[in-house]
Short mmCIF file of C-alpha atoms and ligand atoms in Angstrom, two decimals:
data_model
loop_
_atom_site.label_atom_id
_atom_site.label_comp_id
_atom_site.label_asym_id
_atom_site.label_seq_id
_atom_site.Cartn_x
_atom_site.Cartn_y
_atom_site.Cartn_z
CA MET A 1005 109.44 5.37 16.66
CA LYS A 1006 106.49 5.00 19.02
CA THR A 1007 103.30 6.87 18.25
CA GLU A 1008 103.08 8.26 21.81
CA ASN A 1009 106.03 10.45 20.87
CA ILE A 1010 104.38 11.71 17.69
CA LYS A 1011 102.67 15.06 17.88
CA PRO A 1012 100.12 16.31 15.34
CA PHE A 1013 101.79 18.17 12.48
CA GLU A 1014 101.73 21.91 12.93
CA ASN A 1015 101.15 22.45 9.22
CA LYS A 1016 98.62 20.11 7.72
CA ILE A 1017 99.96 17.42 5.39
CA TRP A 1018 97.69 17.45 2.38
CA LEU A 1019 96.58 14.71 0.05
CA ALA A 1020 97.82 16.70 -2.96
CA SER A 1021 97.96 20.49 -2.89
CA PRO A 1022 99.16 22.87 -5.63
CA THR A 1023 102.95 23.25 -5.86
CA MET A 1024 104.02 26.57 -7.39
CA HIS A 1025 107.49 27.56 -8.46
CA GLU A 1026 109.09 30.79 -7.38
CA GLY A 1027 108.28 33.45 -9.94
CA VAL A 1028 107.68 31.09 -12.85
CA GLU A 1029 103.88 30.89 -12.97
CA LEU A 1030 103.62 34.47 -11.73
CA GLY A 1031 105.90 35.56 -14.57
CA TYR A 1032 103.40 34.36 -17.16
CA ILE A 1033 100.52 35.96 -15.28
CA LYS A 1034 102.43 39.21 -15.12
CA ASP A 1035 103.04 39.02 -18.84
CA ALA A 1036 99.28 38.66 -19.40
CA PHE A 1037 98.66 41.71 -17.21
CA GLU A 1038 101.24 43.79 -19.00
CA LYS A 1039 99.75 42.99 -22.39
CA ASN A 1040 96.23 43.29 -20.94
CA TRP A 1041 95.35 39.86 -22.31
CA ILE A 1042 93.40 39.01 -19.18
CA THR A 1043 90.46 37.17 -20.68
CA THR A 1044 90.07 33.93 -22.66
CA ALA A 1045 92.58 34.66 -25.40
CA GLY A 1046 96.29 35.39 -25.44
CA ASP A 1047 99.78 33.93 -25.54
CA ASN A 1048 99.33 31.75 -22.48
CA VAL A 1049 96.23 30.02 -23.86
CA ASN A 1050 97.94 29.39 -27.20
CA GLU A 1051 101.04 28.19 -25.46
CA VAL A 1052 99.09 25.76 -23.22
CA GLU A 1053 97.52 24.23 -26.32
CA ARG A 1054 100.93 23.89 -27.95
CA LEU A 1055 102.47 22.39 -24.81
CA CYS A 1056 99.64 19.85 -24.47
CA LYS A 1057 100.12 18.77 -28.08
CA GLU A 1058 103.87 18.53 -27.77
CA TYR A 1059 104.03 16.87 -24.35
CA ILE A 1060 101.28 14.35 -24.91
CA GLY A 1061 101.92 13.77 -28.58
CA ILE A 1062 98.36 14.48 -29.70
CA GLU A 1063 97.30 16.17 -32.93
CA GLU A 1064 95.08 18.85 -31.37
CA ALA A 1065 94.35 20.32 -27.93
CA VAL A 1066 91.70 22.83 -26.83
CA ALA A 1067 92.29 24.71 -23.55
CA LEU A 1068 89.09 24.83 -21.46
CA SER A 1069 87.84 26.06 -18.10
CA CYS A 1070 87.98 22.60 -16.49
CA GLY A 1071 88.24 18.89 -17.18
CA THR A 1072 84.50 18.43 -16.74
CA ALA A 1073 83.84 20.95 -19.53
CA ALA A 1074 86.32 19.03 -21.70
CA LEU A 1075 84.43 15.81 -20.98
CA HIS A 1076 81.15 17.48 -21.85
CA LEU A 1077 82.50 18.58 -25.23
CA ALA A 1078 84.05 15.13 -25.78
CA VAL A 1079 80.64 13.58 -25.16
CA LYS A 1080 79.04 16.08 -27.57
CA LEU A 1081 81.58 15.36 -30.31
CA ALA A 1082 81.19 11.60 -29.90
CA GLY A 1083 77.40 11.87 -29.65
CA GLU A 1084 77.07 13.91 -32.84
CA ARG A 1085 79.38 11.56 -34.71
CA LEU A 1086 77.34 8.54 -33.60
CA TYR A 1087 73.81 9.85 -33.62
CA GLY A 1088 73.82 13.15 -35.51
CA LYS A 1089 72.92 16.60 -34.22
CA ALA A 1090 70.29 16.78 -31.49
CA LYS A 1091 67.20 19.00 -31.70
CA THR A 1092 67.75 22.25 -29.83
CA GLY A 1093 67.11 21.67 -26.15
CA CYS A 1094 67.66 17.92 -26.38
CA GLY A 1095 70.78 16.10 -25.33
CA VAL A 1096 72.73 14.41 -28.07
CA LEU A 1097 72.62 11.12 -26.11
CA THR A 1098 68.89 11.23 -25.33
CA GLY A 1099 67.70 7.67 -24.81
CA LYS A 1100 71.14 6.20 -25.45
CA GLN A 1101 73.17 4.04 -23.10
CA VAL A 1102 76.89 4.54 -22.52
CA PHE A 1103 79.42 2.26 -20.81
CA CYS A 1104 81.47 3.99 -18.14
CA SER A 1105 84.15 3.31 -15.52
CA ASP A 1106 82.58 2.64 -12.13
CA VAL A 1107 85.28 3.54 -9.61
CA THR A 1108 85.92 7.19 -10.44
CA PHE A 1109 85.13 10.80 -9.65
CA ASP A 1110 81.57 11.63 -10.67
CA ALA A 1111 82.91 14.21 -13.16
CA THR A 1112 83.72 11.26 -15.44
CA VAL A 1113 80.05 10.29 -15.59
CA ASN A 1114 77.99 13.44 -15.23
CA PRO A 1115 78.56 14.79 -18.76
CA ILE A 1116 76.85 11.66 -20.14
CA THR A 1117 73.73 12.66 -18.23
CA TYR A 1118 74.06 16.35 -19.22
CA GLU A 1119 73.44 15.05 -22.73
CA GLY A 1120 70.54 12.82 -21.74
CA GLY A 1121 72.43 9.53 -21.85
CA GLU A 1122 72.16 6.67 -19.39
CA PRO A 1123 75.48 5.51 -17.92
CA ILE A 1124 75.94 1.77 -17.49
CA PHE A 1125 78.74 1.09 -15.03
CA ILE A 1126 81.41 -1.48 -15.77
CA ASP A 1127 83.14 -3.21 -12.88
CA THR A 1128 86.81 -2.83 -12.05
CA GLU A 1129 89.78 -5.20 -12.29
CA GLU A 1130 92.13 -5.74 -9.34
CA GLU A 1131 95.42 -5.05 -11.10
CA THR A 1132 95.07 -1.39 -12.11
CA TRP A 1133 91.72 -0.55 -10.41
CA ASN A 1134 90.35 0.48 -13.80
CA MET A 1135 87.60 -0.79 -16.09
CA ASP A 1136 87.73 -4.58 -16.39
CA PRO A 1137 87.96 -5.58 -20.08
CA VAL A 1138 86.23 -8.89 -19.24
CA ALA A 1139 83.29 -7.03 -17.73
CA LEU A 1140 83.25 -4.66 -20.72
CA GLU A 1141 83.01 -7.58 -23.15
CA GLU A 1142 80.22 -9.02 -21.00
CA ALA A 1143 78.44 -5.65 -21.16
CA PHE A 1144 78.50 -5.67 -24.98
CA THR A 1145 76.82 -9.08 -24.82
CA LEU A 1146 74.09 -7.72 -22.56
CA TYR A 1147 73.75 -4.34 -24.35
CA PRO A 1148 74.92 -4.85 -27.95
CA GLU A 1149 73.48 -1.53 -29.13
CA VAL A 1150 75.87 0.58 -27.03
CA LYS A 1151 78.33 2.67 -29.12
CA LEU A 1152 80.24 4.75 -26.58
CA VAL A 1153 82.66 3.91 -23.76
CA VAL A 1154 84.05 6.38 -21.19
CA LEU A 1155 87.24 5.12 -19.57
CA VAL A 1156 89.24 6.61 -16.68
CA HIS A 1157 92.87 6.00 -15.67
CA LEU A 1158 92.46 6.04 -11.91
CA TYR A 1159 95.00 7.78 -9.68
CA GLY A 1160 97.43 8.05 -12.59
CA VAL A 1161 97.59 4.32 -13.37
CA PRO A 1162 96.89 3.50 -17.02
CA ALA A 1163 93.98 1.13 -17.62
CA LYS A 1164 94.30 -2.05 -19.71
CA ILE A 1165 93.97 0.15 -22.72
CA SER A 1166 94.99 -2.28 -25.49
CA ALA A 1167 92.33 -4.79 -24.51
CA ILE A 1168 89.72 -2.07 -24.08
CA LYS A 1169 90.49 -0.49 -27.45
CA ASP A 1170 90.25 -3.88 -29.13
CA ILE A 1171 86.85 -4.51 -27.59
CA CYS A 1172 85.60 -1.06 -28.63
CA LYS A 1173 86.82 -1.67 -32.16
CA LYS A 1174 85.22 -5.10 -32.34
CA HIS A 1175 81.85 -3.62 -31.37
CA GLY A 1176 82.18 -0.43 -33.41
CA ALA A 1177 82.14 1.78 -30.31
CA LEU A 1178 83.93 5.09 -29.78
CA LEU A 1179 86.20 5.59 -26.77
CA ILE A 1180 86.42 8.67 -24.56
CA GLU A 1181 89.51 8.65 -22.40
CA ASP A 1182 89.36 10.52 -19.10
CA ALA A 1183 93.05 11.15 -18.41
CA ALA A 1184 92.30 13.87 -15.82
CA GLU A 1185 94.37 12.08 -13.18
CA SER A 1186 96.98 10.51 -15.44
CA LEU A 1187 98.68 13.35 -17.33
CA GLY A 1188 102.22 12.15 -18.04
CA ALA A 1189 101.47 8.45 -17.46
CA LEU A 1190 102.59 6.12 -20.24
CA TYR A 1191 101.13 2.97 -21.69
CA LYS A 1192 103.55 1.16 -23.99
CA ASP A 1193 105.56 4.37 -24.45
CA LYS A 1194 102.56 6.47 -25.41
CA MET A 1195 101.01 9.06 -23.14
CA THR A 1196 97.53 8.50 -21.79
CA GLY A 1197 95.30 10.96 -23.63
CA VAL A 1198 96.22 9.74 -27.12
CA PHE A 1199 94.26 6.48 -27.01
CA GLY A 1200 90.70 7.78 -26.99
CA ASP A 1201 88.77 8.98 -30.02
CA TYR A 1202 88.35 11.97 -27.71
CA SER A 1203 90.38 12.47 -24.54
CA ILE A 1204 90.62 14.97 -21.73
CA ILE A 1205 93.01 16.16 -19.04
CA SER A 1206 92.44 18.37 -16.00
CA PHE A 1207 94.43 21.15 -14.33
CA ASN A 1208 92.24 21.14 -11.20
CA GLY A 1209 93.98 22.25 -8.00
CA ASN A 1210 95.12 18.85 -6.78
CA LYS A 1211 96.16 17.28 -10.08
CA ILE A 1212 99.78 16.53 -11.08
CA ILE A 1213 100.03 20.08 -12.49
CA THR A 1214 97.42 22.77 -12.00
CA GLY A 1215 96.21 26.09 -13.29
CA SER A 1216 94.11 26.61 -10.12
CA SER A 1217 91.45 25.16 -12.40
CA GLY A 1218 91.37 24.35 -16.10
CA GLY A 1219 91.39 21.40 -18.45
CA ALA A 1220 91.95 20.44 -22.05
CA LEU A 1221 90.18 18.44 -24.71
CA LEU A 1222 92.49 16.29 -26.84
CA VAL A 1223 91.35 15.32 -30.34
CA HIS A 1224 92.83 13.94 -33.54
CA THR A 1225 91.58 16.38 -36.17
CA LYS A 1226 91.62 20.13 -36.64
CA GLU A 1227 87.95 19.98 -37.54
CA ASP A 1228 87.03 18.55 -34.11
CA ALA A 1229 89.29 21.05 -32.34
CA ASP A 1230 87.72 23.98 -34.19
CA LYS A 1231 84.21 22.73 -33.45
CA ALA A 1232 85.01 22.38 -29.73
CA ARG A 1233 86.68 25.80 -29.65
CA LYS A 1234 83.58 27.34 -31.20
CA TRP A 1235 81.20 25.56 -28.77
CA SER A 1236 83.39 26.67 -25.86
CA THR A 1237 82.96 30.35 -26.77
CA GLN A 1238 79.13 30.42 -27.10
CA ALA A 1239 79.10 28.99 -30.62
CA ARG A 1240 79.38 32.28 -32.50
CA GLU A 1241 79.23 32.05 -36.25
CA ASN A 1242 81.64 33.94 -38.44
CA ALA A 1243 79.50 37.07 -38.91
CA PRO A 1244 79.77 40.80 -38.06
CA TRP A 1245 77.24 40.38 -35.21
CA TYR A 1246 76.46 37.64 -32.70
CA GLN A 1247 75.06 35.00 -35.00
CA HIS A 1248 74.12 31.57 -33.61
CA GLU A 1249 73.29 28.35 -35.41
CA GLU A 1250 73.98 26.02 -32.50
CA ILE A 1251 73.94 25.98 -28.72
CA GLY A 1252 77.17 27.16 -27.15
CA TYR A 1253 78.93 27.18 -23.79
CA ASN A 1254 81.24 29.44 -21.85
CA TYR A 1255 84.00 26.88 -21.41
CA ARG A 1256 87.19 28.54 -22.64
CA MET A 1257 90.31 28.74 -20.43
CA SER A 1258 91.27 32.16 -19.14
CA ASN A 1259 94.67 33.53 -20.12
CA ILE A 1260 95.47 34.00 -16.41
CA VAL A 1261 94.77 30.35 -15.60
CA ALA A 1262 96.74 29.42 -18.72
CA GLY A 1263 99.72 31.38 -17.37
CA ILE A 1264 99.82 29.11 -14.32
CA VAL A 1265 99.45 25.96 -16.43
CA ARG A 1266 102.20 27.18 -18.76
CA GLY A 1267 104.60 27.60 -15.86
CA GLN A 1268 103.63 24.24 -14.37
CA PHE A 1269 104.39 22.36 -17.58
CA GLU A 1270 108.08 23.20 -17.05
CA TYR A 1271 107.97 21.12 -13.86
CA ILE A 1272 105.73 18.20 -14.78
CA ASP A 1273 108.54 15.65 -15.01
CA GLU A 1274 109.90 16.83 -11.69
CA HIS A 1275 106.44 16.48 -10.10
CA ILE A 1276 106.10 12.93 -11.46
CA ALA A 1277 109.57 11.96 -10.22
CA ARG A 1278 108.73 13.25 -6.74
CA LYS A 1279 105.36 11.41 -6.74
CA LYS A 1280 107.18 8.22 -7.66
CA GLU A 1281 109.60 8.64 -4.75
CA ILE A 1282 106.64 9.05 -2.41
CA TYR A 1283 105.01 5.89 -3.75
CA GLU A 1284 108.21 3.86 -3.38
CA ARG A 1285 108.87 5.13 0.12
CA TYR A 1286 105.39 4.02 1.20
CA LYS A 1287 105.87 0.68 -0.49
CA GLU A 1288 109.13 0.10 1.36
CA GLY A 1289 107.68 1.43 4.62
CA PHE A 1290 104.65 -0.88 4.52
CA LYS A 1291 106.62 -4.02 3.59
CA GLU A 1292 105.80 -5.75 6.86
CA LEU A 1293 102.18 -4.65 7.04
CA PRO A 1294 99.25 -6.72 5.72
CA VAL A 1295 98.57 -4.14 2.98
CA LYS A 1296 99.41 -3.62 -0.68
CA MET A 1297 99.99 -0.49 -2.71
CA ASN A 1298 97.90 0.23 -5.81
CA THR A 1299 99.55 -1.64 -8.67
CA PHE A 1300 100.01 -1.29 -12.43
CA ILE A 1301 101.00 -3.47 -15.36
CA ASP A 1302 104.75 -3.59 -14.80
CA ASN A 1303 105.84 -4.40 -18.32
CA ALA A 1304 103.42 -2.10 -20.14
CA SER A 1305 102.74 1.04 -18.18
CA LYS A 1306 104.43 3.85 -16.30
CA PRO A 1307 102.00 5.63 -13.99
CA ASN A 1308 102.39 9.27 -13.01
CA TYR A 1309 101.91 8.18 -9.35
CA TRP A 1310 99.44 11.01 -8.79
CA LEU A 1311 98.09 9.45 -5.59
CA SER A 1312 99.69 6.67 -3.58
CA CYS A 1313 97.00 4.28 -2.39
CA LEU A 1314 96.95 1.22 -0.21
CA ILE A 1315 94.57 -1.67 0.16
CA VAL A 1316 94.29 -3.68 3.38
CA ASP A 1317 94.57 -7.46 2.96
CA LYS A 1318 91.19 -9.20 3.38
CA GLU A 1319 92.35 -11.17 6.44
CA ALA A 1320 93.68 -8.00 8.09
CA MET A 1321 90.41 -6.04 7.89
CA CYS A 1322 88.79 -5.30 11.22
CA LYS A 1323 85.01 -4.97 11.14
CA GLN A 1324 83.98 -1.80 9.30
CA VAL A 1325 80.46 -0.73 8.39
CA ARG A 1326 79.70 2.19 6.13
CA GLY A 1327 76.26 3.73 5.91
CA GLU A 1328 75.38 6.46 3.43
CA LYS A 1329 77.17 9.19 5.34
CA GLU A 1330 78.85 7.65 8.36
CA ALA A 1331 81.26 4.85 9.12
CA LEU A 1332 81.93 2.70 12.16
CA TYR A 1333 84.60 0.14 12.90
CA ILE A 1334 85.56 -2.18 15.73
CA PRO A 1335 89.28 -1.96 16.54
CA GLU A 1336 91.05 -5.30 16.66
CA GLY A 1337 94.68 -6.21 17.42
CA GLY A 1338 96.75 -6.86 14.30
CA LYS A 1339 93.94 -5.59 12.05
CA SER A 1340 92.71 -2.26 10.76
CA CYS A 1341 90.50 -0.70 8.06
CA PRO A 1342 90.39 2.51 5.96
CA THR A 1343 88.07 4.21 8.46
CA GLU A 1344 90.49 3.64 11.34
CA ILE A 1345 93.52 4.68 9.27
CA LEU A 1346 91.88 7.85 7.91
CA GLU A 1347 90.58 8.86 11.36
CA THR A 1348 94.00 8.25 12.87
CA LEU A 1349 95.76 10.28 10.17
CA ALA A 1350 93.28 13.12 10.72
CA LYS A 1351 94.16 13.17 14.44
CA TYR A 1352 97.73 14.00 13.42
CA ASN A 1353 96.59 16.73 11.01
CA VAL A 1354 97.18 14.55 7.95
CA GLU A 1355 94.75 14.33 5.04
CA GLY A 1356 93.99 10.96 3.47
CA ARG A 1357 90.92 10.03 1.48
CA PRO A 1358 88.69 7.05 0.85
CA ILE A 1359 88.86 5.50 -2.62
CA TRP A 1360 86.29 7.08 -4.98
CA LYS A 1361 83.00 5.52 -3.95
CA PRO A 1362 81.88 3.44 -6.95
CA MET A 1363 79.26 5.08 -9.12
CA HIS A 1364 76.95 2.06 -8.93
CA MET A 1365 76.75 2.64 -5.17
CA GLN A 1366 75.93 6.36 -5.44
CA PRO A 1367 72.31 7.29 -4.64
CA ILE A 1368 72.12 9.38 -7.83
CA TYR A 1369 73.09 6.40 -10.02
CA ARG A 1370 71.56 3.62 -7.97
CA MET A 1371 69.02 2.75 -10.67
CA ASN A 1372 71.62 2.52 -13.45
CA PRO A 1373 72.72 -0.86 -14.73
CA PHE A 1374 76.01 -2.25 -13.46
CA VAL A 1375 77.93 -5.05 -15.17
CA THR A 1376 80.56 -7.28 -13.55
CA LYS A 1377 82.57 -9.98 -15.27
CA ASP A 1378 79.84 -12.40 -14.26
CA GLY A 1379 77.09 -10.37 -15.88
CA ASN A 1380 74.40 -8.29 -14.25
CA GLY A 1381 76.06 -6.83 -11.18
CA ARG A 1382 72.84 -5.53 -9.69
CA ALA A 1383 71.63 -9.07 -9.09
CA ARG A 1384 74.62 -9.70 -6.87
CA THR A 1385 75.57 -6.44 -5.23
CA ASN A 1386 74.01 -6.49 -1.82
CA ALA A 1387 76.14 -4.54 0.59
CA TYR A 1388 79.65 -3.41 1.12
CA ILE A 1389 79.78 -4.65 4.66
CA GLU A 1390 83.09 -6.39 5.26
CA GLY A 1391 82.93 -9.85 3.79
CA GLY A 1392 79.79 -9.07 1.83
CA CYS A 1393 81.43 -7.48 -1.20
CA THR A 1394 80.61 -9.23 -4.40
CA ASP A 1395 82.02 -6.84 -6.95
CA VAL A 1396 85.58 -5.61 -7.30
CA GLY A 1397 84.77 -1.88 -7.09
CA ALA A 1398 82.90 -2.19 -3.79
CA ASP A 1399 85.71 -4.32 -2.41
CA ILE A 1400 88.42 -1.78 -3.32
CA PHE A 1401 86.26 0.96 -1.82
CA ALA A 1402 85.86 -1.07 1.40
CA ARG A 1403 89.53 -1.94 1.83
CA GLY A 1404 91.44 0.85 0.06
CA LEU A 1405 92.41 4.44 0.75
CA CYS A 1406 94.44 7.30 -0.72
CA LEU A 1407 97.51 8.30 1.25
CA PRO A 1408 98.85 11.83 1.54
CA SER A 1409 100.84 12.29 -1.68
CA ASP A 1410 101.71 15.96 -1.58
CA ILE A 1411 105.06 16.58 -3.25
CA LYS A 1412 105.98 19.19 -0.65
CA MET A 1413 105.86 16.53 2.08
CA THR A 1414 109.40 15.84 3.33
CA LYS A 1415 110.90 12.35 3.72
CA GLU A 1416 110.91 12.86 7.49
CA GLU A 1417 107.22 13.76 7.45
CA GLN A 1418 106.42 10.77 5.29
CA ASP A 1419 108.32 8.46 7.66
CA ILE A 1420 106.17 9.72 10.53
CA ILE A 1421 103.03 9.10 8.48
CA ILE A 1422 104.23 5.56 7.81
CA GLU A 1423 104.61 5.03 11.56
CA ILE A 1424 101.12 6.38 12.17
CA VAL A 1425 99.65 3.92 9.65
CA LYS A 1426 101.67 1.07 11.17
CA SER A 1427 100.29 1.91 14.63
CA CYS A 1428 96.77 1.22 13.35
CA PHE A 1429 97.69 -2.45 12.97
CA GLU A 1430 99.11 -2.84 16.49
C1 PLP B 647 89.55 15.90 -11.63
C2 PLP B 647 88.82 14.93 -12.45
C3 PLP B 647 87.93 15.33 -13.45
C4 PLP B 647 87.43 16.71 -13.64
O1 PLP B 647 88.30 17.68 -13.74
P1 PLP B 647 87.91 19.20 -13.35
O2 PLP B 647 89.00 19.95 -13.97
O3 PLP B 647 87.91 19.25 -11.85
O4 PLP B 647 86.58 19.51 -13.91
C5 PLP B 647 87.37 14.36 -14.25
N1 PLP B 647 87.64 13.07 -14.08
C6 PLP B 647 88.46 12.64 -13.11
C7 PLP B 647 88.72 11.18 -12.97
C8 PLP B 647 89.05 13.55 -12.24
O5 PLP B 647 89.84 13.11 -11.24
#
């Protein structure tokens, strides 16, 4: 197939859009309407909590308005356990440092700062694109007083969780697991979301299953679940009037949203199977190109393949320069770069996306410490101009991209997208 014969898609091919199932999700919403359980309580909410527990194999789940809210409550639970209750108006992590994944969505990090903590970013390893255990160990050498680690499983690929848990244990630190992107992914036959002292998942619109929005906090004791449930509904005490002994939030999941999530759970395995097919078709299609797909630990983990990603081989990168808000590249025969590929896809009405820009490169977190496996990453990180990358996260950001991974994309459409990507290297 030659690209001159390819026309832009009439209907946009999305990165990952919600996939609903005829009547199923609507059925649960209708049920909520009929019973007039429209607000933040009802069968759907209870059922979502039960389904989370059963599917993931976790002791307790609390249905919340979004994954970020779940992370906030996870940070609060961990913070209180480590440092005790904060004075009213003060964050529970005030003046404390926290280790955190670097290549991720900023929702992973922000709740640390909501509670007054200072995130220290830990560099990434090449195999799973997640937190590098070697860099984490190095970070405990540099900052031995740190007691909390926030870990993400990027794009549905489980991190090197055994090594990371061992390091946390060795240093007496608690682990928060951000499994927002990895619901259904397995590490050594256990679901992501069970490894953290506190874990979270998300039902945001583009995740593997969605409630239009929504999320859940996963914890190991009923006491923690009850505490989080209370905080999520404005921290009312058990009294005849509105009685408050602590600060609360309005974070509970609505019974309407829960109806959608409930319906989606029936299809999660199907969604994962379809995502896997997409990943494998790309892998096969790009065999001859100087690129690699995002990888995982073959013998230990089963990703949920939420997003298929590719990374351009170093030698096949054309010159690409990224400023704060714009990018430029110089086309070159036989070479390409994420900017060229994403711009080309967009011309055909196809949505791709850059890799999450590392947190240590974000203006908002530019002053925060950053640790690579060689120690203080700030001393080394200069630029992310091609060839100038000195940390793994910046390098993956420079050379990688997310491919359209929508499960409604047909095989024929995907084959055309593969041809479009190939044309960038001509
Ligand atoms: C989506 C996402 C979140 C946040 O989830 P919301 O439900 O959108 O608040 C957190 N962390 C990661 C890594 C995510 O991808």
